């Protein structure tokens, strides 16, 4: 039954047999958010495109090549959001959320968009989860944000992941480091990829992040940011590590983590899946103390992380983890005869009203056919009602797992099912 229309290139449908997995991951995320007292914020899926140009930065791949920009009927330029942090900070400033108590801990879930060449595991519409903690620069907050991510992955049952952390310094110490990098890369300039040659001018740290093999080989010998941290940043980074140790969260320091986005400073971290190949980052995050100011607010520290559900799903499948039970009805109602059918129509509504998930055959088929369907739906019980039972005000309840069945009074059925 192939139709004329196909899902847009780079997108996909989450079908009913898969959607329970997504619900599971989302529910666990919301649970952890509750435990850490983060509250949900929902922003539009499109924003004025300069929000991303100003924040994510014009030298980043996202803005240069991958933004899904469009013009509306009045000629305004919008972009489908490529990431979640800038819209959250935009909303934070616009609504003065800092003035209200406990508003600075926010989480979001939803689709993001990149006009990227689709490839395995990379989509034009993809789904992310993330948190933002805005208003504090205490290193404890850095450790708490990291522990949220750690708790989330652990609660899903994942074991094969590693936390890598780094400090990328502040405005004060990054200048010297950028100069050191420029000096280091200068002799290799012609061997770097064309993107990196541009990066070397505007944002040399991003060369360290390049996925091109030759760039990676050259970057191996580059000076380490950690040798350029000023006193403040060093103290800060040590404290973050100390808190993590106190929380018994193991980590490794990886000075090559720079984050792809321009507004990050100090703490940067990644959770890496140790099973997956090249595209192995489960969660990426860090501090972005300069972002609010770039979006026209006052200077305001912030830290957060984001991760993709697609990658998470792969990792969970790789480790054979459970996504809970797919949705099935508790009861499948089988009726035989016209009067039983009318009574059944009333009964099914009552069952549902009492919170019991119930399915009913809309076709008038034979009892055998209905029983087959009942088994196929994965229902725990079949209720069988014939005209004969109806006359005596009785109904048959059959346990579909072990085949046991008995007759009970119709008026007792809801209570009886609720006890099971
Ligand atoms: Zn610094
Ligand atoms: Zn490169």
GROMACS .gro file of C-alpha atoms in nm, chain A:
model
  420
    1UNK     CA    1   0.000   0.000   0.000
    2UNK     CA    2   0.287   0.238  -0.082
    3UNK     CA    3   0.136   0.583  -0.104
    4UNK     CA    4   0.235   0.882  -0.306
    5UNK     CA    5   0.382   1.070  -0.011
    6UNK     CA    6   0.693   0.998   0.188
    7UNK     CA    7   0.827   1.138   0.511
    8UNK     CA    8   1.057   1.438   0.436
    9UNK     CA    9   1.423   1.353   0.377
   10UNK     CA   10   1.619   1.341   0.701
   11UNK     CA   11   1.311   1.290   0.918
   12UNK     CA   12   1.131   0.981   1.042
   13UNK     CA   13   0.812   0.865   1.207
   14UNK     CA   14   0.816   0.719   1.555
   15UNK     CA   15   0.573   0.431   1.506
   16UNK     CA   16   0.348   0.281   1.778
   17UNK     CA   17   0.572  -0.023   1.828
   18UNK     CA   18   0.863   0.212   1.903
   19UNK     CA   19   0.692   0.504   2.074
   20UNK     CA   20   0.670   0.333   2.413
   21UNK     CA   21   1.052   0.337   2.421
   22UNK     CA   22   1.046   0.713   2.374
   23UNK     CA   23   0.784   0.750   2.644
   24UNK     CA   24   1.002   0.545   2.876
   25UNK     CA   25   1.312   0.760   2.819
   26UNK     CA   26   1.107   1.079   2.853
   27UNK     CA   27   0.938   0.960   3.173
   28UNK     CA   28   1.270   0.873   3.334
   29UNK     CA   29   1.404   1.215   3.236
   30UNK     CA   30   1.103   1.389   3.392
   31UNK     CA   31   1.141   1.177   3.705
   32UNK     CA   32   1.503   1.281   3.751
   33UNK     CA   33   1.406   1.643   3.680
   34UNK     CA   34   1.155   1.619   3.963
   35UNK     CA   35   1.415   1.477   4.198
   36UNK     CA   36   1.650   1.767   4.122
   37UNK     CA   37   1.362   2.017   4.130
   38UNK     CA   38   1.397   2.126   3.768
   39UNK     CA   39   1.078   2.251   3.605
   40UNK     CA   40   0.978   2.225   3.244
   41UNK     CA   41   0.995   2.515   3.001
   42UNK     CA   42   0.845   2.490   2.652
   43UNK     CA   43   0.957   2.738   2.390
   44UNK     CA   44   0.847   2.765   2.023
   45UNK     CA   45   1.021   2.546   1.769
   46UNK     CA   46   1.113   2.855   1.567
   47UNK     CA   47   1.274   3.182   1.672
   48UNK     CA   48   1.415   3.490   1.501
   49UNK     CA   49   1.726   3.356   1.335
   50UNK     CA   50   1.954   3.624   1.483
   51UNK     CA   51   1.899   3.470   1.828
   52UNK     CA   52   2.106   3.178   1.708
   53UNK     CA   53   2.345   3.388   1.504
   54UNK     CA   54   2.427   3.600   1.808
   55UNK     CA   55   2.447   3.318   2.057
   56UNK     CA   56   2.562   3.007   1.880
   57UNK     CA   57   2.796   3.229   1.685
   58UNK     CA   58   2.852   3.284   1.320
   59UNK     CA   59   3.169   3.080   1.309
   60UNK     CA   60   2.998   2.763   1.421
   61UNK     CA   61   2.892   2.495   1.178
   62UNK     CA   62   2.536   2.523   1.300
   63UNK     CA   63   2.492   2.881   1.187
   64UNK     CA   64   2.723   2.869   0.886
   65UNK     CA   65   2.582   2.563   0.717
   66UNK     CA   66   2.312   2.387   0.908
   67UNK     CA   67   2.043   2.630   1.013
   68UNK     CA   68   1.694   2.569   0.882
   69UNK     CA   69   1.615   2.931   0.794
   70UNK     CA   70   1.299   3.058   0.631
   71UNK     CA   71   1.134   3.386   0.550
   72UNK     CA   72   0.772   3.441   0.652
   73UNK     CA   73   0.512   3.630   0.449
   74UNK     CA   74   0.625   3.962   0.594
   75UNK     CA   75   0.989   3.900   0.512
   76UNK     CA   76   1.100   3.824   0.866
   77UNK     CA   77   1.378   3.569   0.893
   78UNK     CA   78   1.315   3.281   1.131
   79UNK     CA   79   1.499   2.960   1.200
   80UNK     CA   80   1.375   2.626   1.323
   81UNK     CA   81   1.566   2.595   1.650
   82UNK     CA   82   1.895   2.408   1.604
   83UNK     CA   83   1.946   2.375   1.981
   84UNK     CA   84   1.763   2.447   2.304
   85UNK     CA   85   1.981   2.672   2.515
   86UNK     CA   86   1.947   3.004   2.330
   87UNK     CA   87   1.563   2.993   2.324
   88UNK     CA   88   1.552   2.909   2.696
   89UNK     CA   89   1.785   3.198   2.780
   90UNK     CA   90   1.584   3.427   2.550
   91UNK     CA   91   1.268   3.334   2.739
   92UNK     CA   92   1.445   3.366   3.072
   93UNK     CA   93   1.546   3.726   2.997
   94UNK     CA   94   1.211   3.817   2.837
   95UNK     CA   95   1.008   3.688   3.131
   96UNK     CA   96   1.240   3.796   3.410
   97UNK     CA   97   1.245   3.444   3.547
   98UNK     CA   98   1.528   3.518   3.788
   99UNK     CA   99   1.298   3.747   3.988
  100UNK     CA  100   1.080   3.453   4.082
  101UNK     CA  101   1.215   3.203   4.337
  102UNK     CA  102   1.328   2.863   4.214
  103UNK     CA  103   1.282   2.951   3.851
  104UNK     CA  104   1.641   2.918   3.753
  105UNK     CA  105   1.634   2.540   3.713
  106UNK     CA  106   1.472   2.455   3.384
  107UNK     CA  107   1.443   2.152   3.160
  108UNK     CA  108   1.313   2.104   2.808
  109UNK     CA  109   1.230   1.823   2.570
  110UNK     CA  110   1.152   1.840   2.202
  111UNK     CA  111   1.256   1.840   1.839
  112UNK     CA  112   1.552   2.039   1.708
  113UNK     CA  113   1.639   2.099   1.343
  114UNK     CA  114   1.951   2.106   1.134
  115UNK     CA  115   1.974   2.133   0.761
  116UNK     CA  116   2.248   1.877   0.749
  117UNK     CA  117   2.323   1.616   0.488
  118UNK     CA  118   2.135   1.317   0.635
  119UNK     CA  119   2.358   1.025   0.729
  120UNK     CA  120   2.344   0.736   0.970
  121UNK     CA  121   2.232   0.869   1.307
  122UNK     CA  122   2.210   1.231   1.183
  123UNK     CA  123   1.865   1.369   1.111
  124UNK     CA  124   1.719   1.701   1.004
  125UNK     CA  125   1.463   1.673   1.279
  126UNK     CA  126   1.599   1.511   1.591
  127UNK     CA  127   1.489   1.500   1.952
  128UNK     CA  128   1.673   1.640   2.249
  129UNK     CA  129   1.646   1.666   2.624
  130UNK     CA  130   1.832   1.925   2.823
  131UNK     CA  131   1.853   2.130   3.138
  132UNK     CA  132   1.965   2.486   3.212
  133UNK     CA  133   2.064   2.625   3.549
  134UNK     CA  134   2.077   3.003   3.521
  135UNK     CA  135   2.193   3.256   3.778
  136UNK     CA  136   2.475   3.093   3.973
  137UNK     CA  137   2.846   3.052   3.907
  138UNK     CA  138   2.914   2.841   4.213
  139UNK     CA  139   3.115   2.534   4.108
  140UNK     CA  140   2.877   2.323   4.316
  141UNK     CA  141   2.611   2.398   4.054
  142UNK     CA  142   2.843   2.263   3.783
  143UNK     CA  143   2.877   1.939   3.977
  144UNK     CA  144   2.503   1.922   4.039
  145UNK     CA  145   2.422   1.966   3.669
  146UNK     CA  146   2.671   1.691   3.586
  147UNK     CA  147   2.520   1.467   3.854
  148UNK     CA  148   2.175   1.514   3.698
  149UNK     CA  149   2.308   1.376   3.369
  150UNK     CA  150   2.486   1.097   3.551
  151UNK     CA  151   2.172   1.002   3.742
  152UNK     CA  152   1.962   1.006   3.425
  153UNK     CA  153   2.194   0.769   3.238
  154UNK     CA  154   2.224   0.545   3.543
  155UNK     CA  155   1.848   0.528   3.596
  156UNK     CA  156   1.803   0.414   3.238
  157UNK     CA  157   2.034   0.128   3.329
  158UNK     CA  158   2.330   0.236   3.114
  159UNK     CA  159   2.670   0.117   3.232
  160UNK     CA  160   2.909   0.165   2.942
  161UNK     CA  161   2.959   0.538   2.961
  162UNK     CA  162   3.235   0.764   3.078
  163UNK     CA  163   3.224   1.120   3.205
  164UNK     CA  164   3.492   1.347   3.061
  165UNK     CA  165   3.541   1.698   3.193
  166UNK     CA  166   3.752   1.997   3.107
  167UNK     CA  167   3.780   2.366   3.176
  168UNK     CA  168   3.799   2.590   2.873
  169UNK     CA  169   3.879   2.897   3.082
  170UNK     CA  170   3.726   3.242   3.078
  171UNK     CA  171   3.770   3.557   2.865
  172UNK     CA  172   4.069   3.639   3.081
  173UNK     CA  173   4.270   3.324   3.018
  174UNK     CA  174   4.139   3.214   2.680
  175UNK     CA  175   4.320   3.492   2.494
  176UNK     CA  176   4.665   3.359   2.579
  177UNK     CA  177   4.555   3.011   2.495
  178UNK     CA  178   4.411   3.111   2.158
  179UNK     CA  179   4.743   3.280   2.076
  180UNK     CA  180   4.934   2.969   2.179
  181UNK     CA  181   4.711   2.758   1.955
  182UNK     CA  182   4.754   2.990   1.658
  183UNK     CA  183   5.128   2.972   1.705
  184UNK     CA  184   5.118   2.593   1.730
  185UNK     CA  185   4.898   2.539   1.425
  186UNK     CA  186   5.064   2.801   1.202
  187UNK     CA  187   5.324   2.564   1.049
  188UNK     CA  188   5.049   2.309   0.971
  189UNK     CA  189   4.810   2.559   0.820
  190UNK     CA  190   4.808   2.402   0.474
  191UNK     CA  191   4.750   2.054   0.612
  192UNK     CA  192   4.434   2.151   0.804
  193UNK     CA  193   4.091   2.112   0.646
  194UNK     CA  194   3.935   2.423   0.494
  195UNK     CA  195   3.697   2.467   0.790
  196UNK     CA  196   3.986   2.458   1.033
  197UNK     CA  197   4.182   2.716   0.836
  198UNK     CA  198   3.889   2.953   0.895
  199UNK     CA  199   3.856   2.844   1.258
  200UNK     CA  200   4.222   2.916   1.319
  201UNK     CA  201   4.153   3.286   1.267
  202UNK     CA  202   3.826   3.327   1.456
  203UNK     CA  203   3.807   3.044   1.708
  204UNK     CA  204   4.122   2.827   1.711
  205UNK     CA  205   3.993   2.607   1.997
  206UNK     CA  206   3.748   2.453   1.756
  207UNK     CA  207   4.032   2.298   1.556
  208UNK     CA  208   4.078   2.064   1.854
  209UNK     CA  209   3.720   1.952   1.804
  210UNK     CA  210   3.748   1.878   1.429
  211UNK     CA  211   3.637   1.532   1.318
  212UNK     CA  212   3.872   1.525   1.016
  213UNK     CA  213   4.149   1.267   1.071
  214UNK     CA  214   4.444   1.482   0.962
  215UNK     CA  215   4.327   1.769   1.182
  216UNK     CA  216   4.297   1.531   1.476
  217UNK     CA  217   4.648   1.400   1.422
  218UNK     CA  218   4.790   1.752   1.409
  219UNK     CA  219   4.586   1.855   1.715
  220UNK     CA  220   4.737   1.574   1.923
  221UNK     CA  221   5.047   1.777   2.006
  222UNK     CA  222   4.864   2.106   2.065
  223UNK     CA  223   4.913   2.289   2.396
  224UNK     CA  224   4.658   2.210   2.666
  225UNK     CA  225   4.409   2.467   2.790
  226UNK     CA  226   4.473   2.344   3.142
  227UNK     CA  227   4.824   2.497   3.129
  228UNK     CA  228   4.673   2.837   3.049
  229UNK     CA  229   4.400   2.861   3.313
  230UNK     CA  230   4.429   3.166   3.539
  231UNK     CA  231   4.403   3.134   3.915
  232UNK     CA  232   4.025   3.175   3.932
  233UNK     CA  233   3.956   2.917   3.663
  234UNK     CA  234   4.205   2.673   3.816
  235UNK     CA  235   4.042   2.701   4.160
  236UNK     CA  236   3.700   2.666   4.004
  237UNK     CA  237   3.794   2.357   3.805
  238UNK     CA  238   3.952   2.195   4.113
  239UNK     CA  239   3.635   2.255   4.313
  240UNK     CA  240   3.415   2.098   4.046
  241UNK     CA  241   3.637   1.790   4.055
  242UNK     CA  242   3.630   1.784   4.434
  243UNK     CA  243   3.249   1.795   4.442
  244UNK     CA  244   3.223   1.519   4.183
  245UNK     CA  245   3.458   1.305   4.390
  246UNK     CA  246   3.244   1.370   4.699
  247UNK     CA  247   2.938   1.265   4.496
  248UNK     CA  248   3.125   0.947   4.396
  249UNK     CA  249   3.090   1.026   4.029
  250UNK     CA  250   3.397   0.903   3.846
  251UNK     CA  251   3.538   1.111   3.563
  252UNK     CA  252   3.846   1.166   3.351
  253UNK     CA  253   3.991   1.504   3.255
  254UNK     CA  254   4.002   1.544   2.878
  255UNK     CA  255   4.161   1.875   2.771
  256UNK     CA  256   4.040   1.820   2.411
  257UNK     CA  257   3.675   1.890   2.499
  258UNK     CA  258   3.599   2.238   2.371
  259UNK     CA  259   3.226   2.226   2.283
  260UNK     CA  260   3.115   2.331   1.938
  261UNK     CA  261   2.943   2.651   2.047
  262UNK     CA  262   3.109   2.986   2.105
  263UNK     CA  263   2.941   3.093   2.427
  264UNK     CA  264   3.085   2.828   2.654
  265UNK     CA  265   3.336   2.907   2.929
  266UNK     CA  266   3.503   2.720   3.216
  267UNK     CA  267   3.345   2.378   3.282
  268UNK     CA  268   3.278   2.167   2.975
  269UNK     CA  269   3.182   1.802   2.990
  270UNK     CA  270   3.071   1.506   2.785
  271UNK     CA  271   2.926   1.169   2.861
  272UNK     CA  272   3.077   0.927   2.613
  273UNK     CA  273   2.933   0.590   2.518
  274UNK     CA  274   3.230   0.357   2.536
  275UNK     CA  275   3.064   0.104   2.299
  276UNK     CA  276   2.972   0.327   2.007
  277UNK     CA  277   3.218   0.434   1.738
  278UNK     CA  278   3.287   0.786   1.614
  279UNK     CA  279   2.952   0.946   1.700
  280UNK     CA  280   2.983   0.853   2.064
  281UNK     CA  281   2.875   1.159   2.264
  282UNK     CA  282   2.562   1.087   2.465
  283UNK     CA  283   2.542   1.419   2.648
  284UNK     CA  284   2.737   1.739   2.605
  285UNK     CA  285   2.725   2.038   2.831
  286UNK     CA  286   2.901   2.322   2.997
  287UNK     CA  287   2.901   2.670   3.140
  288UNK     CA  288   2.790   2.963   2.924
  289UNK     CA  289   2.841   3.271   3.140
  290UNK     CA  290   2.855   3.505   2.840
  291UNK     CA  291   2.533   3.398   2.671
  292UNK     CA  292   2.269   3.609   2.845
  293UNK     CA  293   2.466   3.924   2.775
  294UNK     CA  294   2.498   3.833   2.407
  295UNK     CA  295   2.120   3.802   2.392
  296UNK     CA  296   2.072   4.151   2.531
  297UNK     CA  297   2.025   4.064   2.896
  298UNK     CA  298   2.257   4.152   3.179
  299UNK     CA  299   2.561   3.943   3.256
  300UNK     CA  300   2.429   3.621   3.401
  301UNK     CA  301   2.606   3.292   3.460
  302UNK     CA  302   2.451   2.968   3.342
  303UNK     CA  303   2.530   2.603   3.288
  304UNK     CA  304   2.343   2.319   3.123
  305UNK     CA  305   2.359   2.011   2.906
  306UNK     CA  306   2.175   1.854   2.616
  307UNK     CA  307   2.158   1.508   2.470
  308UNK     CA  308   1.988   1.337   2.180
  309UNK     CA  309   1.723   1.073   2.226
  310UNK     CA  310   1.827   0.891   1.907
  311UNK     CA  311   2.177   0.826   2.041
  312UNK     CA  312   2.037   0.727   2.380
  313UNK     CA  313   1.803   0.475   2.218
  314UNK     CA  314   2.096   0.316   2.031
  315UNK     CA  315   2.302   0.292   2.349
  316UNK     CA  316   2.016   0.135   2.542
  317UNK     CA  317   1.953  -0.118   2.266
  318UNK     CA  318   2.325  -0.191   2.250
  319UNK     CA  319   2.319  -0.277   2.623
  320UNK     CA  320   1.994  -0.474   2.586
  321UNK     CA  321   1.813  -0.258   2.840
  322UNK     CA  322   1.444  -0.270   2.911
  323UNK     CA  323   1.214   0.010   2.799
  324UNK     CA  324   0.935  -0.113   3.023
  325UNK     CA  325   0.628  -0.282   2.881
  326UNK     CA  326   0.471  -0.178   2.550
  327UNK     CA  327   0.119  -0.050   2.599
  328UNK     CA  328  -0.142  -0.328   2.605
  329UNK     CA  329  -0.506  -0.328   2.718
  330UNK     CA  330  -0.586  -0.498   3.046
  331UNK     CA  331  -0.912  -0.633   2.915
  332UNK     CA  332  -1.051  -0.748   2.583
  333UNK     CA  333  -1.427  -0.775   2.579
  334UNK     CA  334  -1.574  -1.051   2.363
  335UNK     CA  335  -1.949  -1.053   2.304
  336UNK     CA  336  -2.169  -1.314   2.138
  337UNK     CA  337  -2.521  -1.219   2.037
  338UNK     CA  338  -2.700  -0.893   1.980
  339UNK     CA  339  -2.817  -0.822   2.332
  340UNK     CA  340  -2.479  -0.908   2.477
  341UNK     CA  341  -2.323  -0.669   2.228
  342UNK     CA  342  -2.547  -0.379   2.341
  343UNK     CA  343  -2.470  -0.454   2.704
  344UNK     CA  344  -2.102  -0.478   2.612
  345UNK     CA  345  -2.102  -0.130   2.461
  346UNK     CA  346  -2.218   0.008   2.796
  347UNK     CA  347  -1.980  -0.211   2.996
  348UNK     CA  348  -1.670  -0.112   2.798
  349UNK     CA  349  -1.737   0.255   2.870
  350UNK     CA  350  -1.779   0.183   3.241
  351UNK     CA  351  -1.452  -0.010   3.247
  352UNK     CA  352  -1.269   0.278   3.083
  353UNK     CA  353  -1.434   0.530   3.313
  354UNK     CA  354  -1.297   0.333   3.609
  355UNK     CA  355  -0.947   0.358   3.470
  356UNK     CA  356  -0.923   0.008   3.323
  357UNK     CA  357  -0.767  -0.008   2.977
  358UNK     CA  358  -1.017  -0.202   2.769
  359UNK     CA  359  -1.058  -0.306   2.405
  360UNK     CA  360  -1.373  -0.411   2.223
  361UNK     CA  361  -1.433  -0.562   1.885
  362UNK     CA  362  -1.605  -0.317   1.659
  363UNK     CA  363  -1.669  -0.587   1.396
  364UNK     CA  364  -1.937  -0.841   1.459
  365UNK     CA  365  -1.722  -1.151   1.422
  366UNK     CA  366  -1.735  -1.501   1.564
  367UNK     CA  367  -1.628  -1.573   1.917
  368UNK     CA  368  -1.324  -1.762   1.789
  369UNK     CA  369  -1.210  -1.468   1.581
  370UNK     CA  370  -1.258  -1.233   1.875
  371UNK     CA  371  -1.058  -1.459   2.106
  372UNK     CA  372  -0.774  -1.464   1.852
  373UNK     CA  373  -0.771  -1.087   1.844
  374UNK     CA  374  -0.782  -1.071   2.223
  375UNK     CA  375  -0.463  -1.276   2.238
  376UNK     CA  376  -0.297  -1.065   1.969
  377UNK     CA  377  -0.352  -0.739   2.158
  378UNK     CA  378  -0.160  -0.876   2.455
  379UNK     CA  379  -0.456  -0.819   2.690
  380UNK     CA  380  -0.425  -0.978   3.034
  381UNK     CA  381  -0.790  -1.085   3.051
  382UNK     CA  382  -1.073  -1.162   2.815
  383UNK     CA  383  -1.424  -1.089   2.933
  384UNK     CA  384  -1.673  -1.311   2.753
  385UNK     CA  385  -2.035  -1.211   2.746
  386UNK     CA  386  -2.306  -1.407   2.561
  387UNK     CA  387  -2.681  -1.354   2.559
  388UNK     CA  388  -2.704  -1.658   2.780
  389UNK     CA  389  -2.473  -1.517   3.050
  390UNK     CA  390  -2.639  -1.179   3.022
  391UNK     CA  391  -2.977  -1.327   3.113
  392UNK     CA  392  -2.826  -1.455   3.438
  393UNK     CA  393  -2.637  -1.125   3.491
  394UNK     CA  394  -2.306  -1.314   3.473
  395UNK     CA  395  -1.985  -1.273   3.270
  396UNK     CA  396  -1.687  -1.502   3.208
  397UNK     CA  397  -1.342  -1.372   3.296
  398UNK     CA  398  -1.053  -1.557   3.136
  399UNK     CA  399  -0.688  -1.514   3.228
  400UNK     CA  400  -0.520  -1.515   2.885
  401UNK     CA  401  -0.179  -1.604   3.026
  402UNK     CA  402  -0.278  -1.933   3.194
  403UNK     CA  403  -0.619  -2.004   3.042
  404UNK     CA  404  -0.802  -2.013   3.376
  405UNK     CA  405  -1.158  -1.890   3.360
  406UNK     CA  406  -1.455  -1.843   3.587
  407UNK     CA  407  -1.797  -1.690   3.585
  408UNK     CA  408  -1.867  -1.388   3.802
  409UNK     CA  409  -2.152  -1.144   3.854
  410UNK     CA  410  -2.141  -0.851   3.610
  411UNK     CA  411  -2.183  -0.601   3.894
  412UNK     CA  412  -1.861  -0.732   4.054
  413UNK     CA  413  -1.649  -0.715   3.741
  414UNK     CA  414  -1.489  -0.374   3.792
  415UNK     CA  415  -1.399  -0.441   4.152
  416UNK     CA  416  -1.263  -0.782   4.058
  417UNK     CA  417  -1.044  -0.640   3.777
  418UNK     CA  418  -0.916  -0.360   3.996
  419UNK     CA  419  -0.792  -0.615   4.247
  420UNK     CA  420  -0.593  -0.799   3.982
   0.00000   0.00000   0.00000
